[in-house]
Short mmCIF file of C-alpha atoms in Angstrom, two decimals:
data_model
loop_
_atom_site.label_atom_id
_atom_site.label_comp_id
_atom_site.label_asym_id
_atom_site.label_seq_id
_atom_site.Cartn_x
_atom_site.Cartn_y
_atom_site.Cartn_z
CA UNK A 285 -7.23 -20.38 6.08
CA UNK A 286 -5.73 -19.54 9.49
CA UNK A 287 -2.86 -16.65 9.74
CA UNK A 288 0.26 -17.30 9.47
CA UNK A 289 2.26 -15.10 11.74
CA UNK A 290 6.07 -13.82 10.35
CA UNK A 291 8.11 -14.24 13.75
CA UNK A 292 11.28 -14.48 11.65
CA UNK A 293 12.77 -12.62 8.45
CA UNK A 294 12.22 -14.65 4.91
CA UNK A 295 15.32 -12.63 3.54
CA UNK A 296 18.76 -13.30 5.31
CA UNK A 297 20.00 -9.69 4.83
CA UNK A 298 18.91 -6.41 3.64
CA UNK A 299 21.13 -6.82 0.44
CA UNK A 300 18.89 -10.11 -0.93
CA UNK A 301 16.12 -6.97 -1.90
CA UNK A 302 16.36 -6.19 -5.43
CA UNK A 303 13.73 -5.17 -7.51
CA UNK A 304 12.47 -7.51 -9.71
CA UNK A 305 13.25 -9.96 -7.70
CA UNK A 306 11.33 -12.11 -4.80
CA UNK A 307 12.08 -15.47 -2.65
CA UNK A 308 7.89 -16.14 -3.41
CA UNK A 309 7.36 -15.28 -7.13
CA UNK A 310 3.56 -15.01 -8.39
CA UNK A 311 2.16 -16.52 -11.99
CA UNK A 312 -0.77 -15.17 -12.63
CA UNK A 313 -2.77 -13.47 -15.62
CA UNK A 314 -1.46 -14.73 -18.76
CA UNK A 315 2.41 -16.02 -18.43
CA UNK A 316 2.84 -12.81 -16.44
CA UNK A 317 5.30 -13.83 -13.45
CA UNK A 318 5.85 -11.28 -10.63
CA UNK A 319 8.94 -10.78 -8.86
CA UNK A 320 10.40 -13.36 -10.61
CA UNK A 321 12.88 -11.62 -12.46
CA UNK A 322 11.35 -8.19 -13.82
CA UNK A 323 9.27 -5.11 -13.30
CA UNK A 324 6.13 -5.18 -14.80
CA UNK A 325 4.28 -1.46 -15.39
CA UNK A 326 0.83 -1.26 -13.98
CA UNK A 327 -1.54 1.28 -15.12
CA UNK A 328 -4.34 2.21 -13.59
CA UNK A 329 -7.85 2.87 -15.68
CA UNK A 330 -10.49 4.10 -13.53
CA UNK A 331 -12.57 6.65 -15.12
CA UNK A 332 -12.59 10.18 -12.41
CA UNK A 333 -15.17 9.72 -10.09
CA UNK A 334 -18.54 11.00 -11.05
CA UNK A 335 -17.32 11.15 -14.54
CA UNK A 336 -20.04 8.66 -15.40
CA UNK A 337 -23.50 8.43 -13.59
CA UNK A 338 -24.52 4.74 -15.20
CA UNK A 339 -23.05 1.58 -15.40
CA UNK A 340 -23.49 1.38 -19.11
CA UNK A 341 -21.44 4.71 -19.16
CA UNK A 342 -19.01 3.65 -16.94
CA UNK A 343 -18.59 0.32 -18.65
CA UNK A 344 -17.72 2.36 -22.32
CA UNK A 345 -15.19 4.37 -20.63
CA UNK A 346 -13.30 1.47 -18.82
CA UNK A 347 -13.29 0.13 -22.43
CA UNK A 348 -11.71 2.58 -24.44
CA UNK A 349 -9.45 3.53 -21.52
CA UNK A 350 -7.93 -0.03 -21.49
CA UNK A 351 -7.77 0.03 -25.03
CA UNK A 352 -5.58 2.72 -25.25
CA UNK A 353 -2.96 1.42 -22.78
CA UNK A 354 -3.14 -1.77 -24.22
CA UNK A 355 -2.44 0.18 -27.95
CA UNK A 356 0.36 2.25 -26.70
CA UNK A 357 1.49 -1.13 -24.94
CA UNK A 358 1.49 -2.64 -28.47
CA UNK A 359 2.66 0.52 -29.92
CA UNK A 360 5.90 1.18 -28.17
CA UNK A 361 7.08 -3.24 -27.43
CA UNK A 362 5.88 -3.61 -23.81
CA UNK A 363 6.84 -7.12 -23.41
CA UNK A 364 4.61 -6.92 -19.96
CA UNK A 365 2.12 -4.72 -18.40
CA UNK A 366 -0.88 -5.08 -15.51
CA UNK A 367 -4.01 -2.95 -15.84
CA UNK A 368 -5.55 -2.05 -12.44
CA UNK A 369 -9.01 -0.65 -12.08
CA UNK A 370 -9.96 0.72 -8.94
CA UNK A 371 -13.50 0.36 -8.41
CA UNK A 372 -13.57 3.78 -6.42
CA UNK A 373 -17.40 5.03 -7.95
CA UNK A 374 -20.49 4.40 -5.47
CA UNK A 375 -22.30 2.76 -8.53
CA UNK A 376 -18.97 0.56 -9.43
CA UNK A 377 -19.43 -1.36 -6.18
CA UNK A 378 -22.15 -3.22 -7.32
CA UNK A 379 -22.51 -6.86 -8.60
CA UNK A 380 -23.03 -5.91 -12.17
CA UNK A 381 -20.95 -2.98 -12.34
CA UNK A 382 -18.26 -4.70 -11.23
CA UNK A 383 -18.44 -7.60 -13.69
CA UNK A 384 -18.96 -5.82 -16.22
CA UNK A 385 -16.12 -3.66 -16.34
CA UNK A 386 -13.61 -5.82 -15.02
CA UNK A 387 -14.57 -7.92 -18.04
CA UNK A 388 -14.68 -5.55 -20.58
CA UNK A 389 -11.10 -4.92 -19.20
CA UNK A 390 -9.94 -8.06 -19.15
CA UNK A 391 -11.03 -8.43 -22.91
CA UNK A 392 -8.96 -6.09 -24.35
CA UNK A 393 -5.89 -7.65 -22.17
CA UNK A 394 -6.91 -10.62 -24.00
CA UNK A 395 -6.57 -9.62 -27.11
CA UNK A 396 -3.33 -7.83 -26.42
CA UNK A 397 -2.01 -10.93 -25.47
CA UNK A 398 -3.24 -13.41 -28.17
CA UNK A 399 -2.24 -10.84 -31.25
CA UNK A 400 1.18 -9.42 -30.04
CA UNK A 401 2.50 -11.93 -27.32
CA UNK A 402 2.40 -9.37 -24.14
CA UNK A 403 2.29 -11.28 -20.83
CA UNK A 404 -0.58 -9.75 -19.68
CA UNK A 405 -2.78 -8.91 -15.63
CA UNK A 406 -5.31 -7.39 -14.14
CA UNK A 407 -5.30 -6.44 -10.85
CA UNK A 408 -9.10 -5.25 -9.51
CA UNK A 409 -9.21 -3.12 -6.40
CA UNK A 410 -12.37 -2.59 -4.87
CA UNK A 411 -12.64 0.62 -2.46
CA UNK A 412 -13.50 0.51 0.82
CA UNK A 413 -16.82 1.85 1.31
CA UNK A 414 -17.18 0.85 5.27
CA UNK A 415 -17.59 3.66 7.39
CA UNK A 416 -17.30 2.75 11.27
CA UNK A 417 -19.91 4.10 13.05
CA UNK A 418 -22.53 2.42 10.54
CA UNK A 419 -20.64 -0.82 10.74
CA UNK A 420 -17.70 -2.15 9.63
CA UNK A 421 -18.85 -5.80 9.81
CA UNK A 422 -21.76 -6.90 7.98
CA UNK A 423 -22.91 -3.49 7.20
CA UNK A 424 -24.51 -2.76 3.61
CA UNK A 425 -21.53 -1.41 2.38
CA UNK A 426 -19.76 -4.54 3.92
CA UNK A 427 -21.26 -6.78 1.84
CA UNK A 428 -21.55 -4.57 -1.27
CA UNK A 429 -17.69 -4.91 -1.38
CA UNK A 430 -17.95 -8.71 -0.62
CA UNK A 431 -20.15 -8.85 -4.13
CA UNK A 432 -18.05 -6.53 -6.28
CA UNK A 433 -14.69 -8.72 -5.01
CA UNK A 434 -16.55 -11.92 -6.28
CA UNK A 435 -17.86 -10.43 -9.85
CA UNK A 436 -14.45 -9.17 -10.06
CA UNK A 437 -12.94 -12.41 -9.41
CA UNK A 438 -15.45 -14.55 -11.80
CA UNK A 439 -15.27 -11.69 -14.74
CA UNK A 440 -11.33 -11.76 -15.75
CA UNK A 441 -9.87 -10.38 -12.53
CA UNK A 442 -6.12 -11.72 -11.81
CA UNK A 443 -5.65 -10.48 -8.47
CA UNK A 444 -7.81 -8.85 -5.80
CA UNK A 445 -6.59 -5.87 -4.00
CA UNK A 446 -7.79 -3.06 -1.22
CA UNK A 447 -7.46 -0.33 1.10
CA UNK A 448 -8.98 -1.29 3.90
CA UNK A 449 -10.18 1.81 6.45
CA UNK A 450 -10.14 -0.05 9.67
CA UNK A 451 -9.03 2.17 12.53
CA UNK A 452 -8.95 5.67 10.00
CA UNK A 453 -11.43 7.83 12.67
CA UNK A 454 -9.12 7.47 15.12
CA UNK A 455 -5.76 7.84 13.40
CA UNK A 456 -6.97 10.85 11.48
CA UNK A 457 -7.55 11.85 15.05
CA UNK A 458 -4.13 11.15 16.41
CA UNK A 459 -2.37 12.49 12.99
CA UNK A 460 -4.40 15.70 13.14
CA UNK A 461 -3.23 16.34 17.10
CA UNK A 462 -0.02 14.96 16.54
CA UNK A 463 -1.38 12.67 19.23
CA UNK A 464 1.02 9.68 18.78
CA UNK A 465 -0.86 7.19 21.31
CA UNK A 466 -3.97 7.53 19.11
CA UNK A 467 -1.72 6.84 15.87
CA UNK A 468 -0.31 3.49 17.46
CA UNK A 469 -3.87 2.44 18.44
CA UNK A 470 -5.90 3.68 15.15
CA UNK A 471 -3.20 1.94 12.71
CA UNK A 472 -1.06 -0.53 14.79
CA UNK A 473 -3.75 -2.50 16.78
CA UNK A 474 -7.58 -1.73 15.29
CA UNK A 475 -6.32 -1.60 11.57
CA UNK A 476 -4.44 -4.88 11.97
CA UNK A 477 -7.42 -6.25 13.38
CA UNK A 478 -9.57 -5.11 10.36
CA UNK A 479 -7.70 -6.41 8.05
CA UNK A 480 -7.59 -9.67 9.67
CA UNK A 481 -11.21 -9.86 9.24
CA UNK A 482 -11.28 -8.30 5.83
CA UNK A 483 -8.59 -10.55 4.29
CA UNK A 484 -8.92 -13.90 5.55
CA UNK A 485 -12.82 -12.98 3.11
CA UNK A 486 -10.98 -11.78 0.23
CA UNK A 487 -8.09 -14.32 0.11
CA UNK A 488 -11.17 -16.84 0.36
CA UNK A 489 -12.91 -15.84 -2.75
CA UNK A 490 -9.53 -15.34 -4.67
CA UNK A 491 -8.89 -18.73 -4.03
CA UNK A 492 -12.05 -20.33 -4.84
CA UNK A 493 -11.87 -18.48 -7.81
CA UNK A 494 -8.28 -19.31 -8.55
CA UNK A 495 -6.73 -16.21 -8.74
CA UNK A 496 -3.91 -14.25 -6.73
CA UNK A 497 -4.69 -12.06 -3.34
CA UNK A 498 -2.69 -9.88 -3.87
CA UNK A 499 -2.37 -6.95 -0.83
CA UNK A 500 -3.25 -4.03 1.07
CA UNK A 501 -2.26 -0.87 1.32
CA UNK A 502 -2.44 1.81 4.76
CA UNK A 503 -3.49 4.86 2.34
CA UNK A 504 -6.34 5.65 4.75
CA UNK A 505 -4.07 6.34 7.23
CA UNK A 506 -0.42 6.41 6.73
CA UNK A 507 -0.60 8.52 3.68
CA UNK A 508 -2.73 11.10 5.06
CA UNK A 509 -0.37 11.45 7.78
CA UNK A 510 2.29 11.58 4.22
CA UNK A 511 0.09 13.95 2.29
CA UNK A 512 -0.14 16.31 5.73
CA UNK A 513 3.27 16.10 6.19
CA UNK A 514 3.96 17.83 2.35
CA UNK A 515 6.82 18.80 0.89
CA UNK A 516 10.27 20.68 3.05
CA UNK A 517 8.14 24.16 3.61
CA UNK A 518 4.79 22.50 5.00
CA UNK A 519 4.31 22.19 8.48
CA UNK A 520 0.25 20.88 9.05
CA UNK A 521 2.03 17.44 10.22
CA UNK A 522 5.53 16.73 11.49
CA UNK A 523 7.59 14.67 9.08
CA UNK A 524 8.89 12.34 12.34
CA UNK A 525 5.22 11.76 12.93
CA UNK A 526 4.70 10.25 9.49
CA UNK A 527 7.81 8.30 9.45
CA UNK A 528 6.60 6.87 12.58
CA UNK A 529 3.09 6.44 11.12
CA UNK A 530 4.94 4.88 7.86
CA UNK A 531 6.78 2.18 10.31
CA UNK A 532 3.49 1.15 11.88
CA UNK A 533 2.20 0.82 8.90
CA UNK A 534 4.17 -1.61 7.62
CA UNK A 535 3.37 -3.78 10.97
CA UNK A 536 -0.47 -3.57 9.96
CA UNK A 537 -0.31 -4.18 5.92
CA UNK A 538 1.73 -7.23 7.06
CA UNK A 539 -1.48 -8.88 8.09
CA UNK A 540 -2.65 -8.96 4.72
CA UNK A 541 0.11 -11.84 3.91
CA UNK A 542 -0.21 -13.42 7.32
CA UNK A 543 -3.86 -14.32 5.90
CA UNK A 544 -2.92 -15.66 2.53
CA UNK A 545 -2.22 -12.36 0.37
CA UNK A 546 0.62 -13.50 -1.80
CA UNK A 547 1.15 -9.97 -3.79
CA UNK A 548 1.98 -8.25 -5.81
CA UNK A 549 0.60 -5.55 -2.95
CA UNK A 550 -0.98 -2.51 -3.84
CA UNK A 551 1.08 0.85 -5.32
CA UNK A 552 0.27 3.14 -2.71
CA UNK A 553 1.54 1.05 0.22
CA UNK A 554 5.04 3.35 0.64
CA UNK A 555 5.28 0.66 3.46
CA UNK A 556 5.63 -2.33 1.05
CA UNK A 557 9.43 -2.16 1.28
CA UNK A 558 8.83 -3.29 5.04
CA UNK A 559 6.14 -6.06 4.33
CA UNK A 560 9.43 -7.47 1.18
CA UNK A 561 11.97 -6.90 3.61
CA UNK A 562 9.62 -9.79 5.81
CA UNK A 563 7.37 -11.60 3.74
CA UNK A 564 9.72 -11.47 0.40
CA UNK A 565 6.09 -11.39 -1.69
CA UNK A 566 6.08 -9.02 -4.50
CA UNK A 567 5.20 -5.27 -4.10
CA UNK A 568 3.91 -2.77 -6.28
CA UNK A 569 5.04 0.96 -6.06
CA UNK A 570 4.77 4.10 -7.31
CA UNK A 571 6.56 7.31 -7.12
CA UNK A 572 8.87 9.25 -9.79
CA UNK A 573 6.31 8.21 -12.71
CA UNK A 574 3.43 9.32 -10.15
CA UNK A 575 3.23 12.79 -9.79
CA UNK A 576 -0.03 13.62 -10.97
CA UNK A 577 -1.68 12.00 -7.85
CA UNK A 578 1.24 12.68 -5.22
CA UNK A 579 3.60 14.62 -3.77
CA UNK A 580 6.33 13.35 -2.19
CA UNK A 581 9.97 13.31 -1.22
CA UNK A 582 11.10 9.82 -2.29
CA UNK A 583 10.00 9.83 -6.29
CA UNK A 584 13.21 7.80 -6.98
CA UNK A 585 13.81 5.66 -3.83
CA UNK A 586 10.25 3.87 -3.76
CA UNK A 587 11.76 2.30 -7.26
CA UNK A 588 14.51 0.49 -5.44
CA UNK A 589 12.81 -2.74 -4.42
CA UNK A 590 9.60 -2.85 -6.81
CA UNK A 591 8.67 -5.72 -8.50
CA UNK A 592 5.86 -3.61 -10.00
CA UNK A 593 6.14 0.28 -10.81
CA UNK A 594 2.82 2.48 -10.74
CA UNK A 595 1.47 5.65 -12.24
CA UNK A 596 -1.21 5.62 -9.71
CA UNK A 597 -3.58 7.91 -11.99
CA UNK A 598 -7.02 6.83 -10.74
CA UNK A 599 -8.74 8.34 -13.72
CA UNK A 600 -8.63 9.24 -17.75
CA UNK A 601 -7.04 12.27 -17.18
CA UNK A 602 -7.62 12.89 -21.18
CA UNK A 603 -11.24 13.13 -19.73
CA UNK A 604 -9.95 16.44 -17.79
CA UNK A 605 -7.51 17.68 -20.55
CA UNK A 606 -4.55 15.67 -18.97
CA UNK A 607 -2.36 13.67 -20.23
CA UNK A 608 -3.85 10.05 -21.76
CA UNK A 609 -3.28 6.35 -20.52
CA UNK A 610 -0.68 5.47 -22.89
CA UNK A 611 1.37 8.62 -22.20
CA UNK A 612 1.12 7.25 -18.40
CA UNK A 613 2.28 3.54 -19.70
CA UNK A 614 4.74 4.73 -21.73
CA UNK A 615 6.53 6.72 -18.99
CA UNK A 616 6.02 3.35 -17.11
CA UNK A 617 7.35 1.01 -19.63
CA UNK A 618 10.64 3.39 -19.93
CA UNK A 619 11.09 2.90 -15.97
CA UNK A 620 10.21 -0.70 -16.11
CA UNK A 621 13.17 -1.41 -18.64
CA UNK A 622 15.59 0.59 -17.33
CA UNK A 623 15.37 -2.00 -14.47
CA UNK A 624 15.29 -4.72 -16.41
CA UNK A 625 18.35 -3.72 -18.30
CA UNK A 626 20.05 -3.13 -15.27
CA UNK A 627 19.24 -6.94 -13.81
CA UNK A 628 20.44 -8.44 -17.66
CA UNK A 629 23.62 -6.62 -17.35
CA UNK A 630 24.46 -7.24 -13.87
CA UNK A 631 24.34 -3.50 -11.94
CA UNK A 632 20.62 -4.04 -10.22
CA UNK A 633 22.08 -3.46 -7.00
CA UNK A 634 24.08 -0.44 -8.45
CA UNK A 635 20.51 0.94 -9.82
CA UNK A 636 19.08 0.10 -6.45
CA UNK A 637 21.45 1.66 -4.16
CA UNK A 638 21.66 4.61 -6.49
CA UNK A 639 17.60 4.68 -6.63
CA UNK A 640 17.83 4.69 -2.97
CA UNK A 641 20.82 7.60 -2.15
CA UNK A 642 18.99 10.13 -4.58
CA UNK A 643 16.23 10.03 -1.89
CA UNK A 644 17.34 8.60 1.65
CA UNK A 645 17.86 11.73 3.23
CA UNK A 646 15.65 14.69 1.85
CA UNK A 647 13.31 13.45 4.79
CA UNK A 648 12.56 11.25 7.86
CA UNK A 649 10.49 9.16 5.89
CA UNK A 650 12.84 8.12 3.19
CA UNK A 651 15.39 6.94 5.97
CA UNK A 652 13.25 4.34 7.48
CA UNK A 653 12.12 3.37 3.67
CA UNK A 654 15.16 3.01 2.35
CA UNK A 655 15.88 -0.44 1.89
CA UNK A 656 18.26 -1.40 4.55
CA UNK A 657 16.27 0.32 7.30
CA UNK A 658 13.06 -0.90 6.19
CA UNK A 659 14.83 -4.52 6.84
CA UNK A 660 15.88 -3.21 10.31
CA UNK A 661 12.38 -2.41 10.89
CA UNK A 662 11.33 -5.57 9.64
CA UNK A 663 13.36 -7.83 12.20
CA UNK A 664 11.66 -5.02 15.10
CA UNK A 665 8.49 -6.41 13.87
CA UNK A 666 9.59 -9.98 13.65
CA UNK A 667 11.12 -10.25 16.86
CA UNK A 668 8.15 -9.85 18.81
CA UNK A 669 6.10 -12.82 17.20
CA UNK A 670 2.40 -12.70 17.37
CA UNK A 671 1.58 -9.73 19.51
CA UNK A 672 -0.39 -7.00 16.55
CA UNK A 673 0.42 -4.13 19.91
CA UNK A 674 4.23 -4.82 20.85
CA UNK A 675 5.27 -5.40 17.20
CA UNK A 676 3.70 -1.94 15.73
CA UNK A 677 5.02 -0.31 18.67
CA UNK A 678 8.55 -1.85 18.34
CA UNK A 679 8.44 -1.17 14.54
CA UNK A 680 7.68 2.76 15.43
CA UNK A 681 10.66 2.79 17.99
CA UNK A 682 12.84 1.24 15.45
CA UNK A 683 11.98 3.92 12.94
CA UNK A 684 12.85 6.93 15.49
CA UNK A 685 15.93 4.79 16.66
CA UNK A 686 16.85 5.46 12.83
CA UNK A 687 16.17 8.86 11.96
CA UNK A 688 18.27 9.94 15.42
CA UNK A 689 21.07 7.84 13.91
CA UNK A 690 20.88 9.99 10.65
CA UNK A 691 21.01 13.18 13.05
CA UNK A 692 24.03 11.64 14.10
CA UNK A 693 25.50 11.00 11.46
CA UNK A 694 24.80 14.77 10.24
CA UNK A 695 23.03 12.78 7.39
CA UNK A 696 19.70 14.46 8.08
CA UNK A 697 18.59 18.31 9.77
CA UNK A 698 15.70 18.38 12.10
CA UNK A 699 13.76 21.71 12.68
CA UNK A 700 12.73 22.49 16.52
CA UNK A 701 9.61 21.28 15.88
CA UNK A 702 10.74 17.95 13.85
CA UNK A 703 13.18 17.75 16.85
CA UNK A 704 10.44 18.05 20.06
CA UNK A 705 7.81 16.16 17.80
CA UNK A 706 10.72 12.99 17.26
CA UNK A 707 11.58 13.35 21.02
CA UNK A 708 7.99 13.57 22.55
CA UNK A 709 6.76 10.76 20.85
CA UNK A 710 9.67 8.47 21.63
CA UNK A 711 9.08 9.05 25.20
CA UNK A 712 5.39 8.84 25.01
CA UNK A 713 5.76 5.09 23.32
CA UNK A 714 8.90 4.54 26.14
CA UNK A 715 6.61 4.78 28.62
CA UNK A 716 3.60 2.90 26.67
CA UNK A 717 2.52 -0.74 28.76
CA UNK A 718 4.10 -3.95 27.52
CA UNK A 719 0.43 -5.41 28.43
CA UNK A 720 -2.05 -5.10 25.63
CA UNK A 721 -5.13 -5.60 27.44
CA UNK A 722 -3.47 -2.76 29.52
CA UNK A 723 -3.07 -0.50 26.50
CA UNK A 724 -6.50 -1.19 24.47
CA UNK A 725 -8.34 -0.49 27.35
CA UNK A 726 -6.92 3.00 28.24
CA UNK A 727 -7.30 3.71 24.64
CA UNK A 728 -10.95 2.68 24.42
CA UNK A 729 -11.31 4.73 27.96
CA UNK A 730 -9.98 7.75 26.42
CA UNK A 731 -11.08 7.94 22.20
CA UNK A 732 -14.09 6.15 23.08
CA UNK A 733 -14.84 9.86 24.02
CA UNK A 734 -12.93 11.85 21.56
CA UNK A 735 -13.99 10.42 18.60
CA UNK A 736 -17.26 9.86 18.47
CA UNK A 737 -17.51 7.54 15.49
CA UNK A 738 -15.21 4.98 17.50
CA UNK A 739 -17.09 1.80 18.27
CA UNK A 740 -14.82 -0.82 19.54
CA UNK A 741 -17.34 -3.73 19.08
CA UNK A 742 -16.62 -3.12 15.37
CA UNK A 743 -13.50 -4.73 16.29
CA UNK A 744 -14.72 -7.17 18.78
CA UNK A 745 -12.87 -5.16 21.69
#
């Protein structure tokens, strides 16, 4: 299937995002409908990795970890859920791992279904394994994830998901310097060109297979430049530099629908409000009800345009004297109907905009992800059509162009260093060339040599 480039918005105003609710609703599983309407929980089931050292061992523990959501699910009246597994285990990417958990998962979904009436999912996300300086494209690892996609997709799967890496040794580069040249070219250009070649595969097996692409998410990059950035008293990354990361990211995760993806995307995308605020396609989120894995500044605001709502706990955390999967769900389902509630009665967009205020301006990265400015961002990307360089730059300038307004507005404080950090990196991508050829080549002149790992022809520069 060729891409299909966005060059205008699919939603007429920033006010048309709701959660629950997309233009481009997805049926898939078993009379599960997303973003048709409600929020559906997802919980995620992987076992820790290294928890189990064979498949057989793995397989048992996927098992009675999806049987214990789907109990509680039962338990407490879930009318929906989704069950991701992350295949994130060296031994889980593997034809027969991969089969045989996803349909060991998929089972107990099943049965869910068939005794109790759930509308049931499962949404199988294989890690990317890749590393760039042993080959991106047709490497071992490559084609290891190729196999687990398809086992996944022939075992019970309903939707195929990833993070892709593409363009993470140089990023990691640029966020660790604060270099912000080396963030636009590691995320904005060579990660939209990975996933380009990554998802125009997956959205082919998903479819020969008959079941839902669903998205990507830029946790190699943009959240690392999140995670860096901490909480109010950390200072190993500048906030303005993630926002700006955050904004490019939602250029590059884009892609993923341009080739076919149709969502729900992946939880830890914080950029999915961008890629709705476009696309209209369902996201999944996760924030408030996903503190165990990450901390962050916008726990309530990432709820405000969902169509999905994540725990994002990668493993049995009952395994490590944690909390168990239904206590997750159930914290999930609670969220979920809140929502729901809100949409029967008529004050979604009350919910939404009160979601959204709690969080909007604790940070620079909850201004540009707040709803309305993630739109705003979204027509920066739109506007310049089919060019993967101009529109990640024009979606970072956007997101400055933003936070300065909140400064204005005496919405928002900047530090001297969140202040010089905001300012040098505006003029840096000011003075950036409007010719691509121009700009990839400098940048392969200049980190072809600073990162080492870089190889270009990965990316058929």
């Amino acid at each position: 299937m060729s891409r299909k480039y966005f060059t205008k918005m699919e939603n007429e105003s920033a006010d048309e995002m709701v959660f629950g609710q997309t233009k481009h609703p997805v049926k898939m599983g078993l009379d599960q409908v997303m973003g048709g309407g409600e929020v559906v929980p997802n919980i995620k089931v992987a076992p820790a990795e290294g928890s189990e050292t064979s498949i057989d061992g793995l397989v048992a523990t996927c098992k009675n970890i999806a049987f214990a959501a789907c109990d509680r699910a039962a338990a407490i009246g879930l009318p929906a859920i989704q069950i991701e597994q992350e295949h994130v285990q060296q031994q889980s990417i593997s034809k027969e791992a991969s089969a045989k958990t996803t349909a060991v998962q998929w089972e107990q979904l099943e049965q869910l279904h068939d005794k109790y009436g759930t509308k049931v999912s499962l949404m199988s996300t294989v890690a990317d394994m890749r590393e760039e300086e042993n080959g991106l494209r047709g490497s071992d690892l490559d084609v290891a994830m190729d196999e687990s996609f398809e086992a996944c997709a022939e075992n019970g799967a309903s939707m195929l998901c990833v993070e892709t890496i593409g363009g993470k040794v140089v990023s990691d580069y640029g966020i660790s310097r604060g270099d912000a040249r080396a963030i636009l070219y590691g995320i904005g250009v060579l990660g939209s060109i990975d996933m380009e070649y990554m998802w125009t595969k997956i959205v082919d097996i998903a479819k020969r297979n008959n079941i839902t692409p669903g998205g990507d998410t830029d946790c190699a990059q943009a959240n690392t430049a999140m995670f860096l950035a901490g909480g109010l008293t950390s200072k190993n990354v500048s906030h303005t530099i993630a926002a700006v990361a955050r904004a490019i990211a939602g250029a590059r995760s884009l892609v993923a629908v341009e080739c076919g993806a149709t969502g729900p995307t992946k939880d830890c995308g914080y950029e999915n409000p961008i890629v709705k605020s476009i696309a209209s396609v369902p996201i999944c989120a996760e924030g408030k009800n996903a503190t165990c894995a990450h901390s962050d500044l916008m726990g309530n605001l990432t709820a405000a345009v969902c169509d999905v709502w994540s725990n994002e706990s990668v493993y049995n955390r009952e395994e490590m004297g944690g909390p168990t999967p239904g206590v997750w769900l159930q914290s999930l389902g609670y969220e979920c109907a809140l929502m729901n509630t809100a949409t029967q009665i008529g004050t979604a967009k009350e919910l939404r905009d009160t979601y959204v205020l709690a969080d909007k301006y604790r940070d620079p990265q909850g201004v540009i992800l707040a709803y309305d400015n993630a739109y705003k961002i979204g027509e920066a990307i739109t506007a310049e059509g089919e060019n993967i360089y101009l529109r990640a730059r024009a979606a970072a300038i956007k997101a400055m162009n933003l936070i300065n307004e909140a400064v204005d507005q005496k919405r928002i404080l900047l530090t001297r260093f969140e202040r010089d950090t905001l300012d040098s990196t505006m003029k840096t991508y000011e003075q950036l060339p409007d010719d691509t050829d121009k700009f990839v080549k400098t940048c392969i002149k200049r980190y072809g040599r600073k990162v080492k790992e870089h190889d270009p022809s990965q990316y058929e520069l």
